[in-house]
Coordinates of C-alpha atoms in Angstrom, one line a residue:
Chain A
M29 CA 91.4 128.6 98.9
G30 CA 93.6 126.0 96.8
Q31 CA 94.2 122.5 97.3
T32 CA 97.0 120.2 98.9
L33 CA 98.7 117.8 97.0
T34 CA 97.0 115.6 99.6
E35 CA 93.7 116.7 98.8
K36 CA 93.4 117.0 95.1
I37 CA 94.3 113.1 95.2
L38 CA 91.4 111.8 97.8
S39 CA 89.0 114.4 96.1
R40 CA 89.6 112.6 93.3
V41 CA 89.2 109.3 94.8
M42 CA 85.9 111.0 96.1
G43 CA 84.2 112.3 93.3
K44 CA 84.3 115.2 94.0
P45 CA 86.0 117.9 96.9
V46 CA 87.8 117.6 100.4
K47 CA 89.8 119.1 102.8
A48 CA 91.8 118.4 105.7
G49 CA 89.4 117.6 108.9
E50 CA 86.2 116.3 107.2
T51 CA 86.3 112.0 107.6
I52 CA 85.9 110.1 104.3
Y53 CA 86.0 106.7 103.4
P54 CA 87.7 106.4 100.2
V55 CA 88.1 103.7 97.8
P56 CA 91.9 103.0 97.2
D57 CA 93.3 102.4 94.1
L58 CA 95.6 99.7 96.1
M59 CA 95.2 97.6 98.5
T60 CA 98.0 95.7 99.7
V61 CA 99.5 93.4 102.8
H62 CA 102.6 92.2 103.5
D63 CA 103.7 88.4 104.7
W64 CA 102.4 88.4 107.3
Y65 CA 98.4 88.7 107.7
V66 CA 97.8 87.1 105.5
V67 CA 96.4 84.3 106.9
N68 CA 95.0 86.8 109.6
F69 CA 92.9 88.6 107.4
D70 CA 91.4 85.7 106.1
K71 CA 90.3 84.1 109.6
A72 CA 89.8 88.2 110.2
L73 CA 86.9 87.7 106.9
I74 CA 85.6 84.0 108.1
D75 CA 85.1 85.2 111.4
L76 CA 83.0 88.4 109.9
G77 CA 81.2 86.1 107.5
V78 CA 82.2 87.7 104.9
D79 CA 83.9 84.9 101.7
T80 CA 84.3 87.4 98.9
L81 CA 86.1 90.1 98.7
Y82 CA 85.6 94.4 97.4
D83 CA 87.8 93.4 94.5
P84 CA 90.8 91.4 94.2
N85 CA 91.8 92.9 91.7
R86 CA 93.5 95.8 93.9
V87 CA 94.7 93.4 96.5
L88 CA 98.4 93.0 95.9
I89 CA 100.6 90.2 98.5
S90 CA 104.1 89.8 99.2
T91 CA 105.9 88.2 100.8
D92 CA 108.3 90.0 102.0
H93 CA 108.9 89.9 106.0
E94 CA 109.9 85.6 105.5
P95 CA 110.9 85.6 102.0
V96 CA 113.1 82.6 103.1
A97 CA 111.1 80.7 105.5
T98 CA 113.2 80.2 108.4
N99 CA 111.5 77.2 109.5
P100 CA 108.7 74.7 109.0
A101 CA 105.7 76.7 110.3
S102 CA 107.0 79.6 108.3
A103 CA 107.1 77.8 104.6
E104 CA 103.4 76.2 106.4
R105 CA 102.3 80.3 106.1
Q106 CA 103.3 80.7 103.1
K107 CA 101.5 77.2 101.6
K108 CA 98.2 78.9 103.7
I109 CA 98.9 82.7 102.0
R110 CA 98.8 80.7 98.1
Q111 CA 96.0 78.7 99.4
I112 CA 94.1 81.9 100.3
V113 CA 95.5 83.7 97.2
R114 CA 93.2 81.5 95.1
K115 CA 90.3 81.6 97.3
Y116 CA 89.5 85.1 96.5
G117 CA 91.1 84.8 93.4
I118 CA 94.1 87.7 94.2
K119 CA 95.1 89.6 90.8
H120 CA 98.2 90.4 92.6
F121 CA 100.8 87.7 94.1
Y122 CA 104.8 88.0 94.2
D123 CA 105.2 85.2 96.1
V124 CA 109.3 84.1 96.8
G125 CA 111.9 85.5 94.3
R126 CA 108.6 87.2 92.2
G127 CA 109.4 91.3 93.5
G128 CA 110.8 91.7 96.8
L129 CA 110.5 93.6 99.1
G130 CA 106.2 95.5 99.0
H131 CA 107.1 99.1 99.1
I132 CA 109.3 99.0 96.5
F133 CA 109.0 97.0 93.6
P134 CA 105.8 97.7 92.9
M135 CA 106.7 100.9 92.0
E136 CA 109.4 99.8 90.1
M137 CA 106.9 97.6 88.2
G138 CA 104.7 101.3 87.1
M139 CA 101.9 99.6 89.2
I140 CA 102.5 103.3 91.3
R141 CA 101.8 106.5 89.9
P142 CA 101.5 109.6 90.8
G143 CA 98.2 110.9 92.4
M144 CA 97.6 107.6 93.5
L145 CA 95.7 106.2 96.9
V146 CA 96.6 102.9 98.2
L147 CA 96.5 102.1 101.8
A148 CA 98.2 99.3 103.1
Y149 CA 98.8 96.3 105.9
D150 CA 102.0 98.6 107.2
T151 CA 103.3 101.6 108.0
H152 CA 105.8 101.8 105.4
V153 CA 103.4 101.4 102.2
T154 CA 104.7 105.8 102.4
N155 CA 107.5 105.1 99.9
Y156 CA 104.9 105.2 97.2
G157 CA 105.3 108.7 97.7
A158 CA 108.6 108.8 96.4
V159 CA 106.3 108.5 92.6
G160 CA 103.6 111.2 93.5
C161 CA 101.4 108.5 95.8
L162 CA 99.4 108.6 98.4
G163 CA 100.3 105.3 100.5
I164 CA 98.5 105.6 103.9
P165 CA 99.4 102.4 107.0
M166 CA 96.4 100.9 108.3
V167 CA 96.7 98.3 110.5
F168 CA 93.8 96.7 112.5
E169 CA 91.2 97.8 109.6
I170 CA 92.5 96.3 106.5
P171 CA 90.1 93.4 106.5
E172 CA 87.0 95.9 106.7
V173 CA 88.7 97.7 103.4
L174 CA 89.7 94.6 101.6
A175 CA 85.6 93.5 102.8
C176 CA 84.5 96.8 102.3
G177 CA 86.5 98.4 99.6
S178 CA 87.2 101.4 102.6
V179 CA 87.4 102.9 105.3
W180 CA 87.8 106.3 107.5
I181 CA 90.3 107.4 107.1
S182 CA 90.2 111.8 108.4
V183 CA 91.9 114.2 105.3
P184 CA 95.0 114.7 107.1
E185 CA 96.4 118.3 106.8
T186 CA 100.5 119.0 104.4
V187 CA 103.6 119.7 105.9
R188 CA 105.4 121.5 103.5
V189 CA 109.3 120.5 103.6
N190 CA 111.0 123.2 100.3
L191 CA 115.0 121.2 100.5
T192 CA 117.2 123.9 99.6
G193 CA 122.0 123.8 99.3
K194 CA 123.8 120.3 98.4
L195 CA 124.8 116.5 99.9
K196 CA 128.6 117.4 102.1
A197 CA 130.8 114.6 100.8
G198 CA 130.8 111.1 103.3
M199 CA 126.8 112.0 102.9
T200 CA 123.2 111.0 102.0
I201 CA 120.0 111.9 102.2
R202 CA 119.8 109.9 104.9
D203 CA 121.5 111.7 107.7
V204 CA 119.3 114.9 106.8
S205 CA 116.4 112.9 106.4
Q206 CA 116.5 111.0 110.4
K207 CA 118.5 115.1 111.2
M208 CA 114.8 116.3 109.8
I209 CA 112.5 114.9 111.0
V210 CA 113.6 115.8 114.2
D211 CA 114.4 119.0 113.6
I212 CA 110.6 119.7 111.7
G213 CA 109.6 118.0 115.8
E214 CA 107.3 115.9 116.0
D215 CA 104.2 118.4 116.4
N216 CA 104.4 119.9 113.2
L217 CA 104.5 116.1 112.5
D218 CA 102.0 114.2 113.4
Y219 CA 98.6 113.6 111.7
L220 CA 100.3 115.0 108.8
V221 CA 101.5 114.4 104.9
V222 CA 104.7 116.5 104.3
E223 CA 105.0 117.2 100.9
Y224 CA 108.2 118.0 99.8
G225 CA 109.3 120.2 97.2
G226 CA 112.1 123.2 96.7
P227 CA 115.1 123.3 93.9
S228 CA 117.2 120.2 95.6
L229 CA 114.2 117.5 94.6
N230 CA 116.8 117.5 91.1
D231 CA 119.4 116.0 92.5
I232 CA 117.5 112.6 94.1
G233 CA 116.9 109.2 92.5
F234 CA 114.6 106.9 93.7
G235 CA 116.6 105.5 97.0
G236 CA 116.6 109.1 98.5
R237 CA 113.3 110.2 97.5
M238 CA 112.1 107.0 99.0
T239 CA 114.2 107.6 102.3
L240 CA 112.0 110.6 102.6
C241 CA 109.1 109.1 102.5
N242 CA 110.1 106.8 104.5
N243 CA 111.5 108.4 108.0
P244 CA 108.2 110.5 108.5
L245 CA 106.0 108.5 109.4
E246 CA 108.7 107.3 112.5
M247 CA 107.9 110.6 113.9
G248 CA 104.6 110.2 113.5
A249 CA 102.8 111.4 110.5
K250 CA 100.6 109.7 108.5
S251 CA 102.3 109.9 105.2
A252 CA 104.5 111.4 103.1
L253 CA 104.9 112.4 99.6
I254 CA 107.0 114.3 96.7
E255 CA 105.2 116.7 94.3
S256 CA 106.0 115.6 90.3
D257 CA 108.5 116.8 88.4
E258 CA 110.5 115.7 85.2
W259 CA 112.3 113.3 87.3
T260 CA 108.4 111.1 87.9
V261 CA 108.2 111.3 84.4
N262 CA 111.3 109.7 83.8
F263 CA 111.1 107.1 86.5
L264 CA 107.6 106.5 84.8
K265 CA 109.4 105.6 81.3
G266 CA 108.5 102.2 80.4
R267 CA 107.7 101.3 83.6
T268 CA 104.1 102.0 82.6
D269 CA 101.3 102.7 79.6
V270 CA 99.3 104.3 82.2
P271 CA 98.4 107.5 81.2
Y272 CA 98.6 109.8 85.3
E273 CA 98.6 113.4 86.1
L274 CA 101.2 115.3 87.0
Q275 CA 100.3 116.6 90.1
K276 CA 100.9 119.6 92.3
S277 CA 99.8 121.2 95.4
D278 CA 97.9 124.7 94.1
P279 CA 99.4 127.7 95.2
D280 CA 97.5 129.4 97.7
A281 CA 97.1 126.0 99.1
R282 CA 96.5 126.0 103.1
F283 CA 100.1 124.9 104.7
K284 CA 100.3 123.9 108.4
S285 CA 103.3 124.8 108.9
V286 CA 106.0 125.4 106.0
H287 CA 110.2 124.5 106.4
D288 CA 113.2 125.1 103.9
Y289 CA 115.7 122.1 104.3
D290 CA 119.3 122.4 103.7
L291 CA 120.8 119.0 102.1
G292 CA 124.1 120.7 104.0
L293 CA 124.9 119.4 107.1
M294 CA 128.0 119.7 108.4
E295 CA 128.2 116.2 110.0
P296 CA 126.8 112.0 109.6
Q297 CA 124.2 111.3 111.5
V298 CA 123.4 107.8 113.4
A299 CA 119.7 107.6 115.9
A300 CA 120.9 105.9 118.9
P301 CA 118.7 103.2 121.2
P302 CA 115.9 103.7 122.1
R303 CA 113.8 105.8 119.4
P304 CA 114.0 107.4 116.2
D305 CA 114.5 110.8 116.9
N306 CA 117.5 110.2 119.4
V307 CA 119.7 111.6 116.4
V308 CA 122.8 112.3 117.4
G309 CA 126.1 113.2 115.6
V310 CA 128.7 110.0 114.6
T311 CA 131.5 111.9 116.2
T312 CA 129.2 111.4 119.2
V313 CA 128.9 107.8 119.3
A314 CA 131.9 107.3 117.9
G315 CA 134.2 104.3 119.0
T316 CA 131.2 102.4 120.2
P317 CA 131.8 98.5 119.1
V318 CA 129.5 96.8 116.9
H319 CA 129.0 93.2 116.1
H320 CA 126.8 93.2 113.1
A321 CA 125.2 95.4 110.6
F322 CA 123.0 95.5 107.8
I323 CA 122.0 97.3 104.5
G324 CA 118.9 97.3 103.3
S325 CA 115.8 97.6 104.3
C326 CA 112.6 100.4 102.8
A327 CA 114.4 103.1 103.9
N328 CA 117.7 102.5 102.3
G329 CA 117.5 98.8 100.0
S330 CA 118.1 101.0 97.0
I331 CA 120.8 100.6 94.0
E332 CA 122.2 103.8 94.8
D333 CA 121.9 102.0 98.7
M334 CA 124.4 99.7 97.3
R335 CA 126.4 102.0 95.6
E336 CA 127.2 103.6 98.2
A337 CA 128.0 100.7 100.7
A338 CA 130.6 99.6 97.9
T339 CA 132.7 103.0 97.3
V340 CA 133.5 102.7 101.2
L341 CA 133.1 98.4 101.1
R342 CA 135.8 98.4 97.6
G343 CA 138.9 96.8 98.2
R344 CA 138.8 96.5 102.2
K345 CA 136.9 93.4 104.6
V346 CA 135.0 93.9 107.0
H347 CA 136.4 93.7 111.0
E348 CA 136.5 89.8 112.5
G349 CA 134.1 90.6 115.0
V350 CA 131.6 91.7 113.0
R351 CA 128.5 89.7 110.9
L352 CA 127.8 92.1 108.1
F353 CA 124.4 91.0 105.7
I354 CA 123.6 93.0 103.2
T355 CA 119.5 92.9 101.3
P356 CA 119.1 94.6 97.9
A357 CA 115.7 95.0 98.5
T358 CA 114.2 94.4 94.8
Q359 CA 114.9 90.9 92.8
E360 CA 114.7 93.5 89.9
I361 CA 117.6 95.9 92.2
A362 CA 119.4 92.4 93.0
V363 CA 119.7 92.0 89.2
K364 CA 121.3 95.9 89.2
A365 CA 123.7 94.9 91.4
G366 CA 124.8 92.3 90.2
E367 CA 125.1 93.1 86.5
E368 CA 127.4 96.7 88.2
G369 CA 129.3 94.1 90.1
L370 CA 128.7 95.3 93.2
I371 CA 127.2 91.8 95.0
T372 CA 131.2 91.1 94.4
E373 CA 132.4 93.8 96.0
F374 CA 130.4 93.0 99.0
M375 CA 131.1 88.9 99.5
N376 CA 135.0 90.4 98.3
A377 CA 134.8 92.0 101.2
G378 CA 133.1 89.2 104.2
A379 CA 129.8 90.4 104.1
V380 CA 126.6 88.0 102.9
M381 CA 123.6 88.7 100.4
T382 CA 119.7 88.1 102.5
A383 CA 117.5 87.6 99.5
P384 CA 115.7 89.8 98.5
G385 CA 113.4 91.7 100.9
C386 CA 112.7 94.1 103.7
G387 CA 115.8 91.8 105.4
P388 CA 116.9 91.9 109.4
C389 CA 114.6 95.3 109.7
A390 CA 111.3 92.6 109.9
G391 CA 111.7 91.6 113.7
G392 CA 115.4 90.1 113.0
R393 CA 113.6 86.9 112.2
I394 CA 115.9 86.6 109.3
A395 CA 119.4 87.6 110.9
P396 CA 119.1 88.6 114.1
M397 CA 121.5 89.9 116.3
A398 CA 121.8 88.2 120.0
P399 CA 121.9 89.4 122.8
G400 CA 124.5 92.0 125.5
E401 CA 124.9 93.0 120.6
N402 CA 125.4 96.5 119.4
S403 CA 123.8 96.7 115.4
I404 CA 123.9 99.5 113.3
N405 CA 122.4 99.3 110.1
T406 CA 119.7 101.7 107.2
G407 CA 116.7 99.9 109.1
T408 CA 113.4 101.9 109.8
R409 CA 113.6 101.9 113.8
N410 CA 115.8 101.2 116.7
D411 CA 113.6 100.8 118.9
P412 CA 113.8 97.2 122.1
G413 CA 113.3 93.8 120.1
R414 CA 113.6 95.0 116.4
L415 CA 116.6 93.1 115.7
G416 CA 115.0 89.8 117.6
T417 CA 116.4 90.6 121.0
R418 CA 115.7 93.3 123.4
E419 CA 119.1 92.8 125.3
G420 CA 120.8 94.2 122.2
N421 CA 121.4 97.5 121.7
V422 CA 119.9 99.3 117.9
Y423 CA 121.8 102.3 116.0
L424 CA 120.7 103.8 112.8
A425 CA 122.4 105.2 110.2
S426 CA 123.0 105.5 106.1
P427 CA 125.2 102.9 104.1
L428 CA 128.9 104.7 103.9
T429 CA 128.3 105.3 107.8
V430 CA 127.0 101.3 108.5
A431 CA 129.6 100.1 105.6
A432 CA 132.7 102.4 107.7
S433 CA 131.2 100.6 110.9
A434 CA 131.7 97.5 109.7
I435 CA 135.0 97.9 108.6
A436 CA 135.9 99.0 111.4
G437 CA 134.2 97.4 114.4
E438 CA 132.8 100.5 115.7
I439 CA 130.8 103.1 114.8
A440 CA 132.4 105.8 112.9
D441 CA 132.9 108.1 110.8
P442 CA 132.9 107.1 107.1
R443 CA 134.2 110.1 105.6
K444 CA 137.6 108.9 106.4
Y445 CA 136.6 106.2 104.7
L446 CA 135.9 107.9 101.1
Chain B
M5 CA 76.2 104.7 125.1
D6 CA 76.7 108.3 127.7
F7 CA 79.7 109.8 126.5
V8 CA 78.8 111.3 130.2
Y9 CA 82.3 109.2 132.3
Q10 CA 82.2 111.2 135.9
G11 CA 84.4 108.5 138.2
K12 CA 88.6 108.8 139.4
C13 CA 91.3 110.9 138.1
W14 CA 93.9 108.3 138.3
K15 CA 96.9 110.4 136.2
F16 CA 100.1 109.4 134.4
G17 CA 103.1 111.1 132.6
D18 CA 104.3 111.5 128.8
N19 CA 105.6 107.7 126.3
L20 CA 102.6 105.3 127.8
A21 CA 103.9 102.5 126.2
V22 CA 100.6 100.3 124.5
D23 CA 102.6 97.5 124.7
A24 CA 104.2 97.1 127.8
D25 CA 103.1 100.2 130.1
L26 CA 99.2 99.5 129.4
T27 CA 98.9 95.8 129.4
K28 CA 101.7 92.8 129.3
K29 CA 104.1 92.7 126.0
E30 CA 103.0 89.5 125.3
F31 CA 99.2 89.9 124.9
A32 CA 100.4 91.3 121.4
S33 CA 102.7 88.4 119.7
Q34 CA 99.8 86.1 121.1
R35 CA 96.9 89.1 119.5
E36 CA 94.9 88.5 122.7
T37 CA 91.6 90.0 122.5
R38 CA 90.0 88.4 125.2
L39 CA 88.0 91.0 127.5
E40 CA 88.0 89.4 130.6
V41 CA 91.9 88.4 130.0
L42 CA 93.8 91.4 129.6
R43 CA 91.2 93.2 131.9
D44 CA 93.9 91.8 135.4
F45 CA 96.7 93.4 133.2
V46 CA 95.6 97.0 132.1
M47 CA 98.1 100.0 133.0
C48 CA 100.4 96.3 134.7
G49 CA 103.6 98.4 133.3
V50 CA 103.4 101.3 135.2
D51 CA 101.3 99.9 138.4
P52 CA 100.1 96.5 139.3
D53 CA 97.6 97.2 141.3
F54 CA 95.4 98.9 138.9
P55 CA 92.8 97.1 137.7
K56 CA 91.9 95.8 141.6
K57 CA 91.5 100.8 142.3
A58 CA 90.2 101.5 138.9
K59 CA 86.1 101.4 138.8
P60 CA 83.9 102.0 136.1
H61 CA 84.3 105.0 134.1
D62 CA 87.2 106.4 136.4
I63 CA 89.3 108.2 133.7
V64 CA 92.9 108.1 132.7
V65 CA 94.7 111.3 132.5
A66 CA 98.0 111.4 130.2
G67 CA 100.4 113.5 128.6
R68 CA 102.3 113.3 125.9
R69 CA 102.4 109.9 123.1
F70 CA 99.8 108.6 125.4
A71 CA 100.1 105.0 123.8
Q72 CA 103.2 104.8 121.9
G73 CA 104.8 102.0 120.0
N74 CA 103.7 99.5 117.3
P75 CA 99.2 100.0 116.8
H76 CA 98.8 96.9 118.3
I77 CA 95.1 97.0 120.7
Q78 CA 95.9 95.2 123.8
G79 CA 96.1 98.0 125.5
L80 CA 92.9 99.3 124.6
L81 CA 91.5 96.7 124.7
G82 CA 92.4 96.5 128.6
L83 CA 90.6 100.1 128.7
K84 CA 87.8 98.7 127.6
S85 CA 87.9 96.0 128.9
L86 CA 87.8 98.3 132.4
D87 CA 85.2 100.7 130.9
L88 CA 87.8 102.9 131.5
G89 CA 87.7 106.7 129.7
F90 CA 90.7 108.6 129.0
V91 CA 92.1 112.1 128.1
C92 CA 95.5 112.9 127.1
E93 CA 97.9 115.2 124.8
S94 CA 98.6 113.4 122.4
I95 CA 98.7 109.8 120.8
P96 CA 100.1 108.4 117.9
R97 CA 97.7 107.7 114.7
G98 CA 97.8 104.5 115.0
S99 CA 97.1 104.4 118.9
Y100 CA 94.4 107.1 118.2
R101 CA 92.5 104.2 115.2
N102 CA 93.0 102.0 118.5
A103 CA 91.2 103.5 120.3
I104 CA 88.4 103.8 118.3
N105 CA 88.1 100.0 117.6
A106 CA 88.1 99.1 120.7
G107 CA 85.5 101.0 122.1
V108 CA 87.4 103.5 124.4
P109 CA 85.9 106.7 124.4
F110 CA 88.6 109.6 124.5
M111 CA 90.1 113.1 123.8
T112 CA 93.1 113.5 123.0
H113 CA 94.4 117.0 122.1
C114 CA 94.1 118.8 125.3
W115 CA 96.8 120.6 126.3
G116 CA 97.9 121.3 130.0
V117 CA 95.3 118.4 131.2
P118 CA 97.7 117.1 133.5
K119 CA 98.1 120.5 135.4
E120 CA 94.4 120.0 135.5
C121 CA 93.7 117.5 137.4
E122 CA 95.7 114.9 139.8
T123 CA 95.2 111.2 140.8
G124 CA 92.5 110.3 142.8
D125 CA 90.4 114.4 141.8
D126 CA 87.2 113.3 141.2
L127 CA 86.4 114.7 137.0
R128 CA 83.6 114.6 135.5
V129 CA 83.7 114.0 131.4
N130 CA 81.7 114.6 128.9
F131 CA 83.5 113.3 125.6
A132 CA 80.1 114.2 123.4
N133 CA 81.3 118.1 123.9
G134 CA 83.9 118.6 124.9
V135 CA 83.6 119.5 128.7
F136 CA 86.3 118.3 131.3
E137 CA 85.0 118.8 134.9
N138 CA 87.9 118.4 137.9
L139 CA 84.9 118.7 140.9
T140 CA 87.1 118.5 143.3
R141 CA 88.9 121.6 141.8
K142 CA 85.4 123.1 141.1
T143 CA 87.3 123.9 137.3
R144 CA 86.5 123.0 133.9
V145 CA 88.4 123.2 130.6
Q146 CA 86.8 122.8 127.3
Y147 CA 88.7 120.6 125.4
K148 CA 87.1 120.2 121.1
P149 CA 85.9 116.0 121.5
L150 CA 85.8 113.9 118.7
P151 CA 84.0 114.0 115.3
P152 CA 79.8 113.1 115.1
E153 CA 81.5 110.1 113.6
L154 CA 84.1 108.8 115.1
L155 CA 82.2 108.3 118.6
E156 CA 79.6 107.0 116.7
K157 CA 82.7 104.1 116.4
V158 CA 83.0 104.2 119.3
A159 CA 79.3 104.2 120.9
I160 CA 78.8 100.9 118.8
G161 CA 81.5 99.4 120.8
G162 CA 84.6 99.5 119.0
W163 CA 85.6 97.9 115.6
E164 CA 84.0 94.1 114.8
K165 CA 80.9 95.5 115.9
A166 CA 80.3 98.8 113.6
V167 CA 82.0 96.8 110.6
A168 CA 79.6 93.9 110.8
L169 CA 77.3 96.8 111.0
R170 CA 78.0 98.5 107.5
I171 CA 78.5 94.6 106.1
A172 CA 74.7 93.9 107.0
S173 CA 73.7 97.5 105.7
M174 CA 75.7 97.0 102.6
R175 CA 73.8 93.6 102.0
A176 CA 70.9 95.1 102.2
E177 CA 72.1 97.8 99.6
G178 CA 73.0 94.9 97.7
L179 CA 77.0 96.8 96.9
M180 CA 77.8 93.5 98.5
K181 CA 77.7 89.8 98.0
P182 CA 75.9 87.6 100.1
A183 CA 78.7 85.1 102.2
A184 CA 77.8 81.5 100.9
T185 CA 78.9 80.2 104.8
P186 CA 77.6 82.0 107.9
A187 CA 79.7 84.2 109.5
G188 CA 81.1 81.6 112.4

């Protein structure tokens, strides 16, 4: 019996063949933690009597949830983070203004490569699957990983998704991705790794690949990754000198299920509150008033997303009743957006640019909504409270649909704006 | 730890939220983990009197997506505080881990279990071998128990105790430096 790509990665880490269902303690190639948990893990380690990390060279900390401190307590937390980084000798520290969103910039910097295993304090580390790395979220047990080097995981089964067809005008990978997780269904995703392949992968760039690896988490998947291909090699060219191996699942690998999924959706998709799987065609919710809009997050903060938003916003004005926030996810994306003139176009349209990082999606600490308001945005989740207040409605959509809705002042079909 | 729990059945539906149904939602942001505090609010979102009615070794039975929502541990620690076990049709991955971290015996992927019992039935559940008995109905169903290595963590009492043992064992084997300062 052959192995899935996930089994191969975990077998490499364990130094012996492993198969789905086994409980293992893999030492990851990297562990990542974001700014809102550093003080907490330090306290947990002190309580455990631990004052050195298993390997501080494998730890990455990014200040992305609140890159701009919004009050003195936040500034104090950032100060403590710097002290904690020094205390443990953590090698990879990306402070304010140094990297941006930790689920993206390490790929841009070539630190994340095909076949790696990363454990992280944050669910959306699965983004690393865009370059064929297995990113697995941990929450409560991250202090154990930091202290002991590993924590138990069950080797997951894999659901294979072969992408076919072409996107139609006005549709993006976000539309496909959020519809697809519903169509494939929670029962086919729960505890599983989603592995993407198929003939249409060639047409999908960095942004789309991240979106594909980001959305399944919301339906219970353990992780998601894309089998490495020519795109991966080209992406990593000039970003890393470290050799890596391109791997795929064996032809006789056992998948829990295999799905062909056609990119040729007929209508843009919106996830209505209160759950990411409450997905409807945009025409169903068109006309809903919008007060708050946001383009960014680890799901849709890439340069491709910025370019898509610009196709709608170019030469137009954001509706007077709407505030539109745009967050290029990383320093690199912000620089590119500036070089390409996109930021000028966004500002001329009346949008507000925010610092690279998670943007409002991190609990609404930055640019929240008020009670009674509706937001449409490209964030990851739409449960009550995601953007600050529990008394607001959050709709999730593609950058095209969000931009069109910001202009219209109500949820709008972007195809009318292209 | 005795993995056979015999007590009353408390049956709930699908999609119980780990923060708002299983406990008071503020406890997550307050990072409250004291069992004596959590005890009075177990299942408060669906039955505020539950802590007064439930007895040790009673069994919570639920449908799909039990303890869904952001993977906070407080709701699971609440079940631990009353010494309850649970049996459900599904549980999101984060709460699966947190149930083990909290030291709560449970079984998941027990499809159809809500049809096997009603609130008030006398149940006997062996979490080690997966046997679910309804003593009121005189029925018996075999489910798949947790893997032994994860049950062992539950038996130890959850994450904090298990990781303390792991650290001690790694230090004894020379795999980890001793601390310059003792545990605080």
